[in-house]
CSV table of C-alpha atoms in Angstrom, one decimal:
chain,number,residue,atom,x,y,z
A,192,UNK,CA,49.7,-32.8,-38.0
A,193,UNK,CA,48.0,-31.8,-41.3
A,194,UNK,CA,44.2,-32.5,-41.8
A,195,UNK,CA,43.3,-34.5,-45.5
A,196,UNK,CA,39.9,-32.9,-45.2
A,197,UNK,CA,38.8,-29.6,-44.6
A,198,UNK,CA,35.8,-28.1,-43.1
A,199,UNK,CA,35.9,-24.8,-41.5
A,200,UNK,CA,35.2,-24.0,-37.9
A,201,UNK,CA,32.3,-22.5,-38.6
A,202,UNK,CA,30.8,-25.1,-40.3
A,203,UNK,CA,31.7,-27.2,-37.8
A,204,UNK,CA,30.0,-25.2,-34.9
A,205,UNK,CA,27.1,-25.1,-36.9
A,206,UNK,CA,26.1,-29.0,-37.0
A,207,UNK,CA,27.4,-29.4,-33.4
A,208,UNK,CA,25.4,-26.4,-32.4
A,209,UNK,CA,22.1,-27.2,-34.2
A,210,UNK,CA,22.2,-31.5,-33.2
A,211,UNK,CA,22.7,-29.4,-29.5
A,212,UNK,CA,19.6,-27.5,-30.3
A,213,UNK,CA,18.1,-30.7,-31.3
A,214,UNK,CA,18.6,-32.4,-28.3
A,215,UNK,CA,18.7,-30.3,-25.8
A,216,UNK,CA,15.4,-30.8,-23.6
A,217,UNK,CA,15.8,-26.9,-22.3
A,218,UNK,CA,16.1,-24.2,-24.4
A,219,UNK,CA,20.0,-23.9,-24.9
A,220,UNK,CA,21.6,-20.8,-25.8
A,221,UNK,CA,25.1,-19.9,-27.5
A,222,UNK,CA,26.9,-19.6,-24.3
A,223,UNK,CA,26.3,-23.6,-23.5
A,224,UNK,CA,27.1,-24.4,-27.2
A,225,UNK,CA,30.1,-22.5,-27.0
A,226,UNK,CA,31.0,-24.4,-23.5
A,227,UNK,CA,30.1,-27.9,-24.6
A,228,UNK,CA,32.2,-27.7,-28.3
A,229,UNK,CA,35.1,-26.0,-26.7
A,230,UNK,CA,34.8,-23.1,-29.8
A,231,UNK,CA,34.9,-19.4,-29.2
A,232,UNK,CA,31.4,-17.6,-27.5
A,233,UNK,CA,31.4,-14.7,-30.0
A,234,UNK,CA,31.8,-17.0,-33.0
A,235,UNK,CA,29.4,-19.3,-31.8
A,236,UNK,CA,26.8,-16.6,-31.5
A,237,UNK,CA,27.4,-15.5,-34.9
A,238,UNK,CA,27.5,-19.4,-36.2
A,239,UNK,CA,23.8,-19.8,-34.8
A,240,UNK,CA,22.7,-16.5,-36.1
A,241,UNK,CA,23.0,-17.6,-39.1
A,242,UNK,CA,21.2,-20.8,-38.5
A,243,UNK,CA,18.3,-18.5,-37.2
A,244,UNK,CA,18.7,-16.4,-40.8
A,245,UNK,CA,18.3,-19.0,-42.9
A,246,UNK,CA,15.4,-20.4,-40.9
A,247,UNK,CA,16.4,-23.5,-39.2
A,248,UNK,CA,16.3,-22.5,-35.9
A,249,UNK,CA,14.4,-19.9,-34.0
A,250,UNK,CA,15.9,-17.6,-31.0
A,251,UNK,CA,13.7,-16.7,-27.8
A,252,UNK,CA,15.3,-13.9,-25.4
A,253,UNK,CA,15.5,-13.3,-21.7
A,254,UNK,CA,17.2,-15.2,-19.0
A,255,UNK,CA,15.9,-18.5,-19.7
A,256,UNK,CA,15.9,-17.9,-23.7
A,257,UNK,CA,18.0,-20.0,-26.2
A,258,UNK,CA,17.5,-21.5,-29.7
A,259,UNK,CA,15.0,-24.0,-30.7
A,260,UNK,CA,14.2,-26.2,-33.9
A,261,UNK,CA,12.4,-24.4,-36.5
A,262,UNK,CA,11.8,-27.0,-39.0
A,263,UNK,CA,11.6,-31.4,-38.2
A,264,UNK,CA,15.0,-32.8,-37.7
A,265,UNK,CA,13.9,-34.8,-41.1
A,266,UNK,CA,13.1,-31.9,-43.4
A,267,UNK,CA,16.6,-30.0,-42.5
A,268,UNK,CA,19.0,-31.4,-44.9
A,269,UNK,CA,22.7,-31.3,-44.0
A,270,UNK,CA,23.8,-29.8,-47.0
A,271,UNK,CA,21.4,-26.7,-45.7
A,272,UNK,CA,23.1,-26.0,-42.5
A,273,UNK,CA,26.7,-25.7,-44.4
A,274,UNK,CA,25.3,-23.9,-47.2
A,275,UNK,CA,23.3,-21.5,-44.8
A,276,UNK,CA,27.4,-21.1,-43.3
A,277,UNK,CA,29.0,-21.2,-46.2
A,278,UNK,CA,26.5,-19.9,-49.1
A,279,UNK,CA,25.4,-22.3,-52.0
A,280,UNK,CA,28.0,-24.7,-52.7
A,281,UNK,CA,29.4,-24.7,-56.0
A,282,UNK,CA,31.9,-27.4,-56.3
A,283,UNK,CA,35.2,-26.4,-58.7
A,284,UNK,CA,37.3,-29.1,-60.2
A,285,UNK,CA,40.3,-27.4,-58.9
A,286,UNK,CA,41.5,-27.9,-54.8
A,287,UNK,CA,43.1,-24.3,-55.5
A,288,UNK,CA,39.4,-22.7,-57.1
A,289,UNK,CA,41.6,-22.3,-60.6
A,290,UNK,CA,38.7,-21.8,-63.3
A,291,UNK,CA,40.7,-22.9,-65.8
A,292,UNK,CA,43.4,-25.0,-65.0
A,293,UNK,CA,46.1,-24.2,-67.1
A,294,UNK,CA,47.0,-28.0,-67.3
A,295,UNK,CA,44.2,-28.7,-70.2
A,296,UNK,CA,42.6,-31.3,-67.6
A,297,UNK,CA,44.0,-32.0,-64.2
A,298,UNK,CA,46.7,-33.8,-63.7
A,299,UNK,CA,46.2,-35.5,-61.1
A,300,UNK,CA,43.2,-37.0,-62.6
A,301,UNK,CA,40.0,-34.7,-60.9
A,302,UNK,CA,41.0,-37.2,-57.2
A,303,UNK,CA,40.3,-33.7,-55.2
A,304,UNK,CA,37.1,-32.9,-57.1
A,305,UNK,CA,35.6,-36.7,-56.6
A,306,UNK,CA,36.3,-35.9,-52.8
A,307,UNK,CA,34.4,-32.7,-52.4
A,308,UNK,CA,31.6,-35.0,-54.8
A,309,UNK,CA,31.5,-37.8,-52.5
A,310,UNK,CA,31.4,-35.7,-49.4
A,311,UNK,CA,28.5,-33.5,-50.9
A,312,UNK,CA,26.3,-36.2,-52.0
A,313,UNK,CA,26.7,-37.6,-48.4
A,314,UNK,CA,25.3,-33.8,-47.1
A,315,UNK,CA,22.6,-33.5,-49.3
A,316,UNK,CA,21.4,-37.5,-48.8
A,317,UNK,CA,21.3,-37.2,-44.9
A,318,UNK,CA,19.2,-34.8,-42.5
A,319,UNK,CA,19.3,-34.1,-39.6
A,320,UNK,CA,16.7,-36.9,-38.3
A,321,UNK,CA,19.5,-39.3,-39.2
A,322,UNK,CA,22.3,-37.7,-37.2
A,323,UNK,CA,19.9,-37.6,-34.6
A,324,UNK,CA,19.2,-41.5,-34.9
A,325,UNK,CA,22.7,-41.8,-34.2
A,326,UNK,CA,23.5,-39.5,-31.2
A,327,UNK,CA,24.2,-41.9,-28.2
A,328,UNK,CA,22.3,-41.3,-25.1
A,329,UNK,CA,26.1,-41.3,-23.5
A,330,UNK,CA,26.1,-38.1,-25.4
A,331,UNK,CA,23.0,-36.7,-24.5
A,332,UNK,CA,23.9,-37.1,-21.0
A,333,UNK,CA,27.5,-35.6,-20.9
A,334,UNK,CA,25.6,-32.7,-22.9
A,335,UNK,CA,23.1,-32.1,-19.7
A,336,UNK,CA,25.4,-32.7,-17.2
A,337,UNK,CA,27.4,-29.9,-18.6
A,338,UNK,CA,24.6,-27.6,-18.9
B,263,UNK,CA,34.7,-25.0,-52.7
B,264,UNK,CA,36.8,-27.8,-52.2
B,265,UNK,CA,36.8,-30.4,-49.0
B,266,UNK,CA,40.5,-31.3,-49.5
B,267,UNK,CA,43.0,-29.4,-47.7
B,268,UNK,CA,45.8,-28.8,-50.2
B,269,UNK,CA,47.1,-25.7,-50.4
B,270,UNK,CA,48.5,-23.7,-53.2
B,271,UNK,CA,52.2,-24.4,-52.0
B,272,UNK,CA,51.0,-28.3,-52.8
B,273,UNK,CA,49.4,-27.9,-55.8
B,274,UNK,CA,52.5,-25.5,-57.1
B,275,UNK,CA,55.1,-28.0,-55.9
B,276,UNK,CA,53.3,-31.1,-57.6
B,277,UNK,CA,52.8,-29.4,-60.6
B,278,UNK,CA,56.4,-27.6,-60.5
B,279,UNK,CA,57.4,-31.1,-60.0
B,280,UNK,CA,55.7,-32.4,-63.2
B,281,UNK,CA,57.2,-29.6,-65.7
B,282,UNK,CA,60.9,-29.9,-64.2
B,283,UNK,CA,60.7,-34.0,-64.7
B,284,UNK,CA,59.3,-33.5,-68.4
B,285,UNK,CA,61.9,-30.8,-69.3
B,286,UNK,CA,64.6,-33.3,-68.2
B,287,UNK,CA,68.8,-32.7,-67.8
B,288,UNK,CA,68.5,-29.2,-69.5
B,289,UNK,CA,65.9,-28.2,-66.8
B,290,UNK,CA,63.6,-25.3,-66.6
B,291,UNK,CA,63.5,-21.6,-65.3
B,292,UNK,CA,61.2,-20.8,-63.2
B,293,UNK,CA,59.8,-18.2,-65.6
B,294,UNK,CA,58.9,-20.9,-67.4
B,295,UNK,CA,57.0,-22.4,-64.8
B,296,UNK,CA,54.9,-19.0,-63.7
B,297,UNK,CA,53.9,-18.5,-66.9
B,298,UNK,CA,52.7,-22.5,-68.0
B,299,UNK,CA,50.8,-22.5,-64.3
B,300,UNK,CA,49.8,-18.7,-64.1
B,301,UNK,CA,51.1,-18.6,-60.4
B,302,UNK,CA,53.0,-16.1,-58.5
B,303,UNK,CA,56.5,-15.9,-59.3
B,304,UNK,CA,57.2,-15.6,-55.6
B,305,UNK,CA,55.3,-18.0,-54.5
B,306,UNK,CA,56.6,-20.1,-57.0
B,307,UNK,CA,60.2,-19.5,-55.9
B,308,UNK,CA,59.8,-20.4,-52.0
B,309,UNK,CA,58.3,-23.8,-53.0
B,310,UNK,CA,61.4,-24.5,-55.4
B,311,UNK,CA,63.3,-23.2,-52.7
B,312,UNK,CA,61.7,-25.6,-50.1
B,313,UNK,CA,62.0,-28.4,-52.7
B,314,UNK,CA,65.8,-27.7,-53.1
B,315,UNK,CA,66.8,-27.7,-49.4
B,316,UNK,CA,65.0,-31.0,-49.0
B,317,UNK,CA,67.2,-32.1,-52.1
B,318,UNK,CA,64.3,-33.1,-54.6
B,319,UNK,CA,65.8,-30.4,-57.2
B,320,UNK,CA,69.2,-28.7,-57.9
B,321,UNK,CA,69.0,-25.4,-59.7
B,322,UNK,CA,71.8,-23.9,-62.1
B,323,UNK,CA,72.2,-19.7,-61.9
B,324,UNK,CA,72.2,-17.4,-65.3
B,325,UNK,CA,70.6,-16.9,-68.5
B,326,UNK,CA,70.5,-21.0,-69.3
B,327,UNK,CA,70.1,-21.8,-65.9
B,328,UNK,CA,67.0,-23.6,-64.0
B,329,UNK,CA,66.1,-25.9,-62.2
B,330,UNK,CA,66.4,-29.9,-62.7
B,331,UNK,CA,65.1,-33.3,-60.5
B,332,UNK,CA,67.9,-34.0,-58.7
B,333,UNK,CA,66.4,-37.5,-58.1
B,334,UNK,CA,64.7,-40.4,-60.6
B,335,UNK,CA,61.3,-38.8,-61.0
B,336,UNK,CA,60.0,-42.5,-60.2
B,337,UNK,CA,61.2,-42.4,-56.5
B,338,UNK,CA,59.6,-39.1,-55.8
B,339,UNK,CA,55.7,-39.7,-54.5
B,340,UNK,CA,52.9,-36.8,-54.6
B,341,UNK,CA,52.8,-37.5,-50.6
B,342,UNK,CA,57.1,-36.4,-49.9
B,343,UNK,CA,55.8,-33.1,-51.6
B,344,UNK,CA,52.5,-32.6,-50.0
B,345,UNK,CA,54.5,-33.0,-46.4
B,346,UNK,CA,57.4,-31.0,-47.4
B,347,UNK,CA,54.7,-28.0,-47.6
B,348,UNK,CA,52.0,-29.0,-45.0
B,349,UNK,CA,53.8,-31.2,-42.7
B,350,UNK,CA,53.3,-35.2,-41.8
B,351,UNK,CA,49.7,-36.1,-42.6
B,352,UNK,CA,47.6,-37.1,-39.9
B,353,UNK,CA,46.1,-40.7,-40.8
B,354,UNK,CA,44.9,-41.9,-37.5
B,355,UNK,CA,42.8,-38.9,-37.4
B,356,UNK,CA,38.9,-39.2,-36.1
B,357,UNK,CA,37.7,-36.7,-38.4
B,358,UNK,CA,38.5,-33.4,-39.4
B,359,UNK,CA,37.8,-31.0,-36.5
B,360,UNK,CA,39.5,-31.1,-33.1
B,361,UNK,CA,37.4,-31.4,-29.9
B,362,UNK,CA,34.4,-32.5,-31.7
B,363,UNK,CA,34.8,-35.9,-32.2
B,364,UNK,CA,32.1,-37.6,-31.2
B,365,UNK,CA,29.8,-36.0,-33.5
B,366,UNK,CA,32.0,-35.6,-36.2
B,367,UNK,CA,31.6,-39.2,-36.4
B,368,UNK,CA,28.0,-38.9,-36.2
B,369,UNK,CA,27.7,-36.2,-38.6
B,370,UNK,CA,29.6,-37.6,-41.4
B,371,UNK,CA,29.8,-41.6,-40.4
B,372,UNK,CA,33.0,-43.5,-42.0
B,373,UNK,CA,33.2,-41.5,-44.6
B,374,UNK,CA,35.7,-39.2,-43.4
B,375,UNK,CA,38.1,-42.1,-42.8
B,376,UNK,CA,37.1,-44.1,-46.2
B,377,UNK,CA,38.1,-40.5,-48.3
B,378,UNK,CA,41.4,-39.8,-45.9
B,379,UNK,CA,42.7,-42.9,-46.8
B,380,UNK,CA,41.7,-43.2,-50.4
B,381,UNK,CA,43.3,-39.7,-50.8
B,382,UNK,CA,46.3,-40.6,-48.8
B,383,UNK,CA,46.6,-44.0,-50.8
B,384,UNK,CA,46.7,-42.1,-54.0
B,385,UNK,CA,49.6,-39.5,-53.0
B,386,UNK,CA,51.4,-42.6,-51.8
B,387,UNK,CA,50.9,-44.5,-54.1
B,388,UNK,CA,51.3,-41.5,-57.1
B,389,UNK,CA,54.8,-40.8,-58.3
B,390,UNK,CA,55.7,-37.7,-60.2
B,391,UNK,CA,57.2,-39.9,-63.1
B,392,UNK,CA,53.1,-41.1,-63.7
B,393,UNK,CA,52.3,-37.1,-64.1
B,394,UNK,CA,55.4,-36.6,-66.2
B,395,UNK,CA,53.4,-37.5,-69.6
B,396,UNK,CA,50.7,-35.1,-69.2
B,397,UNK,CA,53.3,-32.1,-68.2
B,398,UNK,CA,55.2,-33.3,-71.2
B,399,UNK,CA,52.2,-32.7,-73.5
B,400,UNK,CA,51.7,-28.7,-71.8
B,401,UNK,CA,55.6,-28.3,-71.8
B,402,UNK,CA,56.0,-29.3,-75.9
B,403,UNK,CA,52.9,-27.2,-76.4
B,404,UNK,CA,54.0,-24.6,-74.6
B,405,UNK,CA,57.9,-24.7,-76.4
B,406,UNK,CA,56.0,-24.6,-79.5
B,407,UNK,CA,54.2,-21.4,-79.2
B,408,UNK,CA,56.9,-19.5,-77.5
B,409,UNK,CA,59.3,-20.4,-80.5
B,410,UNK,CA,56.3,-19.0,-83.1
């Protein structure tokens, strides 16, 4: 079955991993995140390193070491964890990235573009805080249980 | 960057699409296609290819040949094209990413299923005879320079 919208997996281990970060009342490290999102150890890692680069979480080491929040759940914006994945995000009118599209204007009437729009304005009006409001304590528990 | 998941093949076989229905009976090479949408020539050809086997177009060999709808352009929808390439959309789909669902739900609310369906509604609804115009316009233009 084909996906309408895309988002790519690293992206996707990056919000998972960082609401896990959030909630997490130990320290939790890559391994657990890795475990609990069913995504690959080594990619994981390299997922929350880059949170840790651009400065939204913060790593301790040893045996009982793990990632913790760097900034308040309310002053991380969404659109920071995928642009710290994915760099800045420029939005092009084309699904294919065509600079010029040798159609003039699209032809099928910019309906791709005014996606990507819709979904960015949703990243960069939410933060973190407000996934945060939302994450059942059902899922806080399966989260614990597993680690 | 671009949140919908079309892929070149797609955006080749709408746009293929378009030019073949506004050059009509006498069709159109595929030359002619590369060159108006700057793609691959190969690429090009294995969509046309995928598009004839499903029996959308029927293509004539030699120097005049090329290819031609071999159905009314107003029976063909953007989404038979899309799923010729891609495969059956998924429209039930929770969100975007397997095994994640619960906070893919969280993380980006309805929204996910308001823009999957408003996309999927427009390829349904979309038929390449409503695109035929506009490809008319970039065809005619594009006859005119060629014969300068």
């Amino acid at each position: 079955m084909t996906k309408i919208l895309d988002i790519s997996e690293a992206t996707s281990i990056a919000f998972h991993g960082i609401v896990l970060v959030a909630i997490s009342q130990v320290a939790i490290n890559a391994n657990d995140i890795a475990e609990i999102t069913n995504a690959s150890k080594h990619h994981t890692s390299k997922v929350m390193q880059r949170l840790v680069k651009h400065g939204l979480i913060g790593s301790t080491r040893g045996p009982s070491g793990g990632f913790y929040l760097k900034k308040k759940p309310e002053d991380i914006l969404l659109i920071d964890i995928l642009e710290a994945i994915e760099g800045k995000v420029e939005l092009t009118p084309c699904p294919i990235d065509n600079e010029i599209c040798p159609f003039g204007s699209c032809l099928m009437g910019g309906i791709c573009n005014e996606i990507s729009e819709k979904m960015i304005n949703h990243l960069k009006s939410n933060t973190l805080a407000d996934i945060l409001k939302n994450v059942s304590e059902d899922f806080k528990l399966d989260t614990l249980t597993i680690k | 960057m671009s949140f919908v998941a079309l892929k070149e093949a797609n955006i080749l076989a709408i746009h293929g699409m378009a030019l073949i229905s506004a050059a009509g009976e006498q069709g159109i090479s595929a030359r002619k296609i590369e060159k108006i949408t700057k793609c691959s020539i190969n690429h090009l050809f294995k969509v046309l290819e995928l598009l004839e086997k499903f029996g959308y177009l029927n293509s004539k060999k030699g120097p005049h040949g090329g290819y031609a709808l071999n159905k009314p352009a107003n029976e063909i929808t953007l989404i038979e094209l899309v799923e010729i390439i891609s495969g059956k959309f998924d429209e039930e789909i929770e969100c975007f990413v397997d095994n994640r669902k619960i906070l893919n739900k969280i993380v980006f609310g309805n929204l996910c299923h308001e823009l999957t369906d408003y996309f999927i509604s427009y390829l349904k609804t979309t038929k390449i005879s409503d695109l035929t115009p506009h490809a008319k316009k970039i065809l005619d233009n594009y006859n005119k320079k060629e014969r300068r």
